[in-house]
CSV table of C-alpha atoms in Angstrom, one decimal:
chain,number,residue,atom,x,y,z
U,1,UNK,CA,120.4,121.0,100.8
U,2,UNK,CA,117.8,121.2,104.4
U,3,UNK,CA,115.2,120.0,101.6
U,4,UNK,CA,116.7,116.9,100.9
U,5,UNK,CA,118.5,116.0,104.0
U,6,UNK,CA,115.0,116.3,105.4
U,7,UNK,CA,113.2,113.7,102.2
U,8,UNK,CA,116.4,111.6,102.6
U,9,UNK,CA,115.1,111.0,107.1
U,10,UNK,CA,111.9,111.0,105.9
U,11,UNK,CA,112.1,107.9,103.6
U,12,UNK,CA,114.6,106.7,105.7
U,13,UNK,CA,112.1,106.0,108.7
U,14,UNK,CA,109.7,105.3,106.2
U,15,UNK,CA,112.1,102.6,105.8
U,16,UNK,CA,112.4,101.4,109.0
U,17,UNK,CA,109.0,101.9,110.2
U,18,UNK,CA,108.1,99.5,107.5
U,19,UNK,CA,110.9,96.9,108.1
U,20,UNK,CA,109.9,97.0,111.7
U,21,UNK,CA,105.9,96.0,110.9
U,22,UNK,CA,106.7,93.4,108.3
U,23,UNK,CA,109.5,91.4,111.4
U,24,UNK,CA,107.0,91.8,113.8
U,25,UNK,CA,103.8,91.3,111.8
U,26,UNK,CA,105.7,88.1,110.3
U,27,UNK,CA,107.2,86.5,113.3
U,28,UNK,CA,103.6,87.1,114.8
U,29,UNK,CA,102.6,84.8,111.9
U,30,UNK,CA,104.6,82.8,112.5
U,31,UNK,CA,105.3,82.0,115.9
U,32,UNK,CA,101.2,82.2,117.0
U,33,UNK,CA,99.9,79.6,115.5
U,34,UNK,CA,101.2,76.7,117.2
U,35,UNK,CA,100.8,78.6,120.8
U,36,UNK,CA,97.8,78.5,119.6
U,37,UNK,CA,96.6,74.7,118.4
U,38,UNK,CA,99.8,73.5,121.5
U,39,UNK,CA,97.2,75.8,123.9
U,40,UNK,CA,94.4,73.6,123.0
U,41,UNK,CA,95.9,71.1,124.2
U,42,UNK,CA,95.1,71.9,127.5
U,43,UNK,CA,91.6,71.7,127.0
U,44,UNK,CA,91.5,67.8,127.1
U,45,UNK,CA,94.7,67.4,129.3
U,46,UNK,CA,97.4,69.7,131.3
U,47,UNK,CA,101.3,69.4,129.9
U,48,UNK,CA,103.9,70.6,131.7
U,49,UNK,CA,106.0,69.7,128.3
U,50,UNK,CA,103.1,71.6,127.0
U,51,UNK,CA,103.7,74.6,128.9
U,52,UNK,CA,107.3,75.2,128.1
U,53,UNK,CA,107.2,74.4,124.7
U,54,UNK,CA,105.0,77.7,124.7
U,55,UNK,CA,107.1,79.4,126.8
U,56,UNK,CA,110.0,78.7,124.1
U,57,UNK,CA,108.1,80.1,121.3
U,58,UNK,CA,107.5,82.7,123.0
U,59,UNK,CA,110.7,83.7,124.2
U,60,UNK,CA,111.9,83.4,120.5
U,61,UNK,CA,109.2,85.5,119.2
U,62,UNK,CA,110.4,88.5,122.0
U,63,UNK,CA,113.7,87.6,120.4
U,64,UNK,CA,113.3,88.8,117.2
U,65,UNK,CA,112.4,91.5,118.6
U,66,UNK,CA,115.0,91.8,120.7
U,67,UNK,CA,117.2,91.3,117.3
U,68,UNK,CA,115.2,94.2,115.6
U,69,UNK,CA,116.5,96.8,118.4
U,70,UNK,CA,119.9,95.8,118.1
U,71,UNK,CA,119.9,95.8,114.7
U,72,UNK,CA,117.4,98.5,113.2
U,73,UNK,CA,117.9,100.6,116.6
U,74,UNK,CA,121.6,100.2,116.7
U,75,UNK,CA,121.9,103.9,117.9
U,76,UNK,CA,120.2,103.6,120.8
U,77,UNK,CA,122.4,103.2,124.6
U,78,UNK,CA,121.2,100.9,127.5
U,79,UNK,CA,122.7,101.7,131.2
U,80,UNK,CA,121.8,98.7,132.6
U,81,UNK,CA,122.8,98.8,136.6
U,82,UNK,CA,122.0,96.0,138.5
U,83,UNK,CA,121.9,95.7,142.0
U,84,UNK,CA,124.8,92.9,143.8
U,85,UNK,CA,122.2,91.7,145.9
U,86,UNK,CA,120.4,91.1,143.1
U,87,UNK,CA,121.0,86.9,142.2
U,88,UNK,CA,118.9,86.7,138.8
U,89,UNK,CA,118.5,83.4,136.2
U,90,UNK,CA,116.1,81.7,134.0
U,91,UNK,CA,115.3,79.4,136.4
U,92,UNK,CA,114.6,81.6,139.9
U,93,UNK,CA,110.3,83.5,140.9
U,94,UNK,CA,110.5,86.8,140.9
U,95,UNK,CA,107.4,89.5,141.7
U,96,UNK,CA,108.4,92.6,140.3
U,97,UNK,CA,107.6,95.6,140.3
U,98,UNK,CA,108.4,98.9,138.2
U,99,UNK,CA,107.1,102.1,137.5
U,100,UNK,CA,104.8,103.1,134.0
U,101,UNK,CA,104.8,106.1,131.4
U,102,UNK,CA,104.6,104.4,128.3
U,103,UNK,CA,103.5,101.0,126.7
U,104,UNK,CA,107.5,100.9,125.8
U,105,UNK,CA,108.2,100.1,129.8
U,106,UNK,CA,107.1,96.3,128.4
U,107,UNK,CA,109.3,96.1,125.6
U,108,UNK,CA,112.2,97.4,127.3
U,109,UNK,CA,111.0,94.8,130.4
U,110,UNK,CA,111.4,91.8,127.8
U,111,UNK,CA,114.6,93.6,126.5
U,112,UNK,CA,116.1,93.5,129.4
U,113,UNK,CA,114.5,90.2,131.1
U,114,UNK,CA,114.8,87.8,128.0
U,115,UNK,CA,118.2,86.7,129.1
U,116,UNK,CA,117.9,87.3,132.6
U,117,UNK,CA,114.7,86.6,134.2
U,118,UNK,CA,112.0,83.8,133.2
U,119,UNK,CA,108.7,85.1,130.9
U,120,UNK,CA,107.2,88.4,132.4
U,121,UNK,CA,103.9,87.8,132.6
U,122,UNK,CA,100.9,90.7,134.7
U,123,UNK,CA,97.7,90.7,135.5
U,124,UNK,CA,95.2,91.3,132.8
U,125,UNK,CA,91.4,91.5,132.9
U,126,UNK,CA,90.0,88.3,132.4
U,127,UNK,CA,87.6,90.7,129.3
U,128,UNK,CA,90.8,90.2,127.5
U,129,UNK,CA,90.1,87.0,126.6
U,130,UNK,CA,87.0,87.9,124.0
U,131,UNK,CA,90.2,89.8,121.8
U,132,UNK,CA,91.8,87.6,118.8
U,133,UNK,CA,94.7,85.3,119.6
U,134,UNK,CA,95.7,88.2,122.1
U,135,UNK,CA,93.0,86.9,125.1
U,136,UNK,CA,93.8,83.4,123.8
U,137,UNK,CA,97.2,83.9,124.6
U,138,UNK,CA,97.6,85.0,127.7
U,139,UNK,CA,95.6,82.7,128.7
U,140,UNK,CA,97.6,79.5,127.1
U,141,UNK,CA,100.3,81.3,129.0
U,142,UNK,CA,99.2,82.0,132.2
U,143,UNK,CA,99.2,85.6,132.9
U,144,UNK,CA,96.5,85.8,135.1
U,145,UNK,CA,93.6,86.8,134.4
U,146,UNK,CA,90.8,88.2,136.8
U,147,UNK,CA,87.0,89.2,136.7
U,148,UNK,CA,87.4,92.8,138.9
U,149,UNK,CA,84.3,93.7,139.9
U,150,UNK,CA,83.2,97.2,140.3
U,151,UNK,CA,82.7,98.7,144.4
U,152,UNK,CA,78.8,99.3,143.9
U,153,UNK,CA,79.1,95.6,142.0
U,154,UNK,CA,80.1,94.3,145.7
U,155,UNK,CA,78.0,96.2,147.8
U,156,UNK,CA,74.8,95.1,145.6
U,157,UNK,CA,76.3,91.2,146.4
U,158,UNK,CA,79.1,91.1,148.8
U,159,UNK,CA,80.3,87.3,147.7
U,160,UNK,CA,81.7,88.7,144.8
U,161,UNK,CA,85.2,90.3,146.6
U,162,UNK,CA,85.7,86.9,148.1
U,163,UNK,CA,85.4,85.9,144.7
U,164,UNK,CA,87.6,88.0,143.2
U,165,UNK,CA,90.4,87.3,145.9
U,166,UNK,CA,89.7,83.5,145.4
U,167,UNK,CA,90.4,83.7,141.6
U,168,UNK,CA,93.5,85.8,142.0
U,169,UNK,CA,94.7,83.6,143.9
U,170,UNK,CA,93.6,80.2,142.0
U,171,UNK,CA,95.4,82.6,139.4
U,172,UNK,CA,98.2,83.0,141.0
U,173,UNK,CA,99.5,79.8,142.6
U,174,UNK,CA,99.0,78.5,139.0
U,175,UNK,CA,102.1,80.1,138.5
U,176,UNK,CA,104.0,77.9,141.3
U,177,UNK,CA,104.3,74.8,138.3
U,178,UNK,CA,107.5,76.8,136.8
U,179,UNK,CA,109.9,79.5,136.9
U,180,UNK,CA,108.1,83.3,136.4
U,181,UNK,CA,108.4,86.5,136.2
U,182,UNK,CA,105.1,88.3,137.7
U,183,UNK,CA,105.1,92.2,136.8
U,184,UNK,CA,102.8,94.8,138.5
U,185,UNK,CA,102.7,98.4,137.7
U,186,UNK,CA,102.0,100.1,141.2
U,187,UNK,CA,100.5,103.1,139.8
U,188,UNK,CA,98.1,101.6,137.9
U,189,UNK,CA,98.3,103.7,135.1
U,190,UNK,CA,101.0,105.2,132.6
U,191,UNK,CA,102.0,108.6,134.0
U,192,UNK,CA,101.5,111.6,133.0
U,193,UNK,CA,102.0,115.5,134.5
U,194,UNK,CA,97.8,115.9,134.1
U,195,UNK,CA,97.2,113.0,136.2
U,196,UNK,CA,100.6,113.2,138.4
U,197,UNK,CA,99.1,116.9,139.3
U,198,UNK,CA,95.2,115.4,139.4
U,199,UNK,CA,96.4,113.3,142.0
U,200,UNK,CA,98.3,115.9,144.0
U,201,UNK,CA,101.1,113.5,144.2
U,202,UNK,CA,103.9,113.5,146.5
U,203,UNK,CA,106.0,112.3,144.0
U,204,UNK,CA,107.9,114.2,141.6
U,205,UNK,CA,107.8,111.3,139.5
U,206,UNK,CA,105.3,108.9,140.8
U,207,UNK,CA,102.1,109.1,140.1
U,208,UNK,CA,101.0,107.4,144.0
U,209,UNK,CA,101.2,103.7,144.2
U,210,UNK,CA,98.3,101.0,144.8
U,211,UNK,CA,99.2,98.8,147.4
U,212,UNK,CA,96.8,96.0,147.0
U,213,UNK,CA,98.3,93.6,144.1
U,214,UNK,CA,101.1,93.4,146.1
U,215,UNK,CA,100.3,93.0,149.6
U,216,UNK,CA,97.9,90.9,147.5
U,217,UNK,CA,100.9,88.6,145.2
U,218,UNK,CA,102.8,88.6,148.8
U,219,UNK,CA,100.1,87.0,150.5
U,220,UNK,CA,100.3,83.9,147.8
U,221,UNK,CA,103.9,83.7,147.1
U,222,UNK,CA,105.5,85.4,149.1
U,223,UNK,CA,107.4,82.4,150.8
U,224,UNK,CA,108.2,81.3,147.4
U,225,UNK,CA,109.6,83.5,145.7
U,226,UNK,CA,113.6,83.8,145.7
U,227,UNK,CA,113.3,88.0,145.4
U,228,UNK,CA,110.9,91.2,145.4
U,229,UNK,CA,112.7,93.1,142.1
U,230,UNK,CA,111.8,97.1,142.1
U,231,UNK,CA,112.4,97.9,138.3
U,232,UNK,CA,113.0,101.4,137.8
U,233,UNK,CA,112.6,103.1,133.6
U,234,UNK,CA,114.5,106.4,132.7
U,235,UNK,CA,113.7,107.3,129.6
U,236,UNK,CA,116.6,110.8,129.3
U,237,UNK,CA,114.6,112.2,126.4
U,238,UNK,CA,111.0,112.1,127.4
U,239,UNK,CA,108.5,108.9,127.7
U,240,UNK,CA,108.4,108.1,123.4
U,241,UNK,CA,105.3,106.4,122.3
U,242,UNK,CA,106.0,103.6,120.7
U,243,UNK,CA,106.1,104.8,116.7
U,244,UNK,CA,108.7,106.5,118.2
U,245,UNK,CA,110.8,104.1,119.5
U,246,UNK,CA,110.2,101.9,116.1
U,247,UNK,CA,111.2,105.0,114.0
U,248,UNK,CA,114.9,105.0,116.4
U,249,UNK,CA,113.2,108.3,117.5
U,250,UNK,CA,114.7,107.4,121.3
U,251,UNK,CA,118.5,107.1,121.5
U,252,UNK,CA,119.1,106.6,125.7
U,253,UNK,CA,117.0,104.1,128.5
U,254,UNK,CA,118.3,103.8,131.8
U,255,UNK,CA,117.0,100.2,133.8
U,256,UNK,CA,117.9,100.0,137.2
U,257,UNK,CA,117.2,97.3,139.2
U,258,UNK,CA,117.3,96.6,143.0
U,259,UNK,CA,116.3,94.2,145.5
U,260,UNK,CA,113.7,94.4,148.3
U,261,UNK,CA,114.2,92.9,151.1
U,262,UNK,CA,111.1,91.8,152.2
U,263,UNK,CA,109.8,92.0,156.4
U,264,UNK,CA,108.8,89.2,158.3
U,265,UNK,CA,105.8,90.7,159.1
U,266,UNK,CA,104.4,91.0,155.6
U,267,UNK,CA,104.6,87.6,154.8
U,268,UNK,CA,100.7,86.3,156.4
U,269,UNK,CA,99.0,89.8,156.8
U,270,UNK,CA,95.6,90.2,156.0
U,271,UNK,CA,95.3,93.3,153.9
U,272,UNK,CA,92.1,93.4,153.2
U,273,UNK,CA,90.5,93.3,156.1
U,274,UNK,CA,93.3,93.9,158.8
U,275,UNK,CA,93.0,97.8,158.5
U,276,UNK,CA,96.4,98.1,160.8
U,277,UNK,CA,98.2,95.4,158.5
U,278,UNK,CA,96.4,97.8,156.1
U,279,UNK,CA,97.8,101.1,157.1
U,280,UNK,CA,101.5,99.8,158.0
U,281,UNK,CA,101.8,97.7,155.0
U,282,UNK,CA,101.0,101.2,152.4
U,283,UNK,CA,103.6,102.6,154.7
U,284,UNK,CA,105.6,100.3,153.7
U,285,UNK,CA,105.1,100.4,149.9
U,286,UNK,CA,105.3,104.9,150.4
U,287,UNK,CA,109.0,104.2,151.8
U,288,UNK,CA,110.0,102.3,148.7
U,289,UNK,CA,108.2,104.9,146.2
U,290,UNK,CA,109.9,107.6,147.9
U,291,UNK,CA,113.9,105.5,147.6
U,292,UNK,CA,112.6,104.8,143.9
U,293,UNK,CA,111.4,108.8,143.3
U,294,UNK,CA,114.7,109.7,144.5
U,295,UNK,CA,116.8,107.2,142.2
U,296,UNK,CA,114.6,108.5,139.8
U,297,UNK,CA,116.2,111.5,140.2
U,298,UNK,CA,119.5,111.2,140.1
U,299,UNK,CA,119.5,109.0,137.1
U,300,UNK,CA,117.4,111.7,135.4
U,301,UNK,CA,120.1,114.3,136.0
U,302,UNK,CA,122.5,112.1,135.5
U,303,UNK,CA,121.7,113.1,131.6
U,304,UNK,CA,121.9,116.4,132.5
């Protein structure tokens, strides 16, 4: 009997995996070519209408993914909490911070944000432009793509530092022509116990935050955004892999969103060249991270 149940469960997972992969692949081939084709027209003329159409097509692709989550993973339970002070809408401009544990985090963000916030973008490396379809889609959809130089390269040629900052500024300013959500994973990498130990992180549930990216975004966009949003994602049964998620091995996901007030002194500071401001900014981010760490512990305790 047990063997029969195992076979049935295996067949069910295989069927689910085939369904998910087939639908996502088909949806990508259906939605992708129009985005790329319309994107090519921007080589000759910039068009707000083309940008709007591409976002609509991308949201349609995300809608298919969300439909799969609701219908192929019906046993997945969501626990979503939104700060009363956070007035989200599809026409807003938001900077968002989030903890990072799994590639599933992006799917969670898309599932939550599709009907509540503008299309989520995040900083990407310029080198991704050479990945067929994916890199071009990032560029066309307005993801800030940066040419980042190493400390060694900058030491040899200091001008590269100012060039990197100029590229980042231009990339962020391009977002201002439309509603946007710009996501920043402050930890810079996915959380693992090994990374946590290697860092000797002072936080129980988080890696140390890297404040430079947030400081840069706030210096460019800070006075033109509607809110700085902190998203916290908790997987009560442990952070899953992407395959585990789509095979239905995740039963619960908790999401919390809160509004972070931006002190007046934050805007207009020079994080790169002012050590006093940089230290003060880092302490501010550390305080946000301390509160976030406590929140994660509270969210986890809820399910124990």
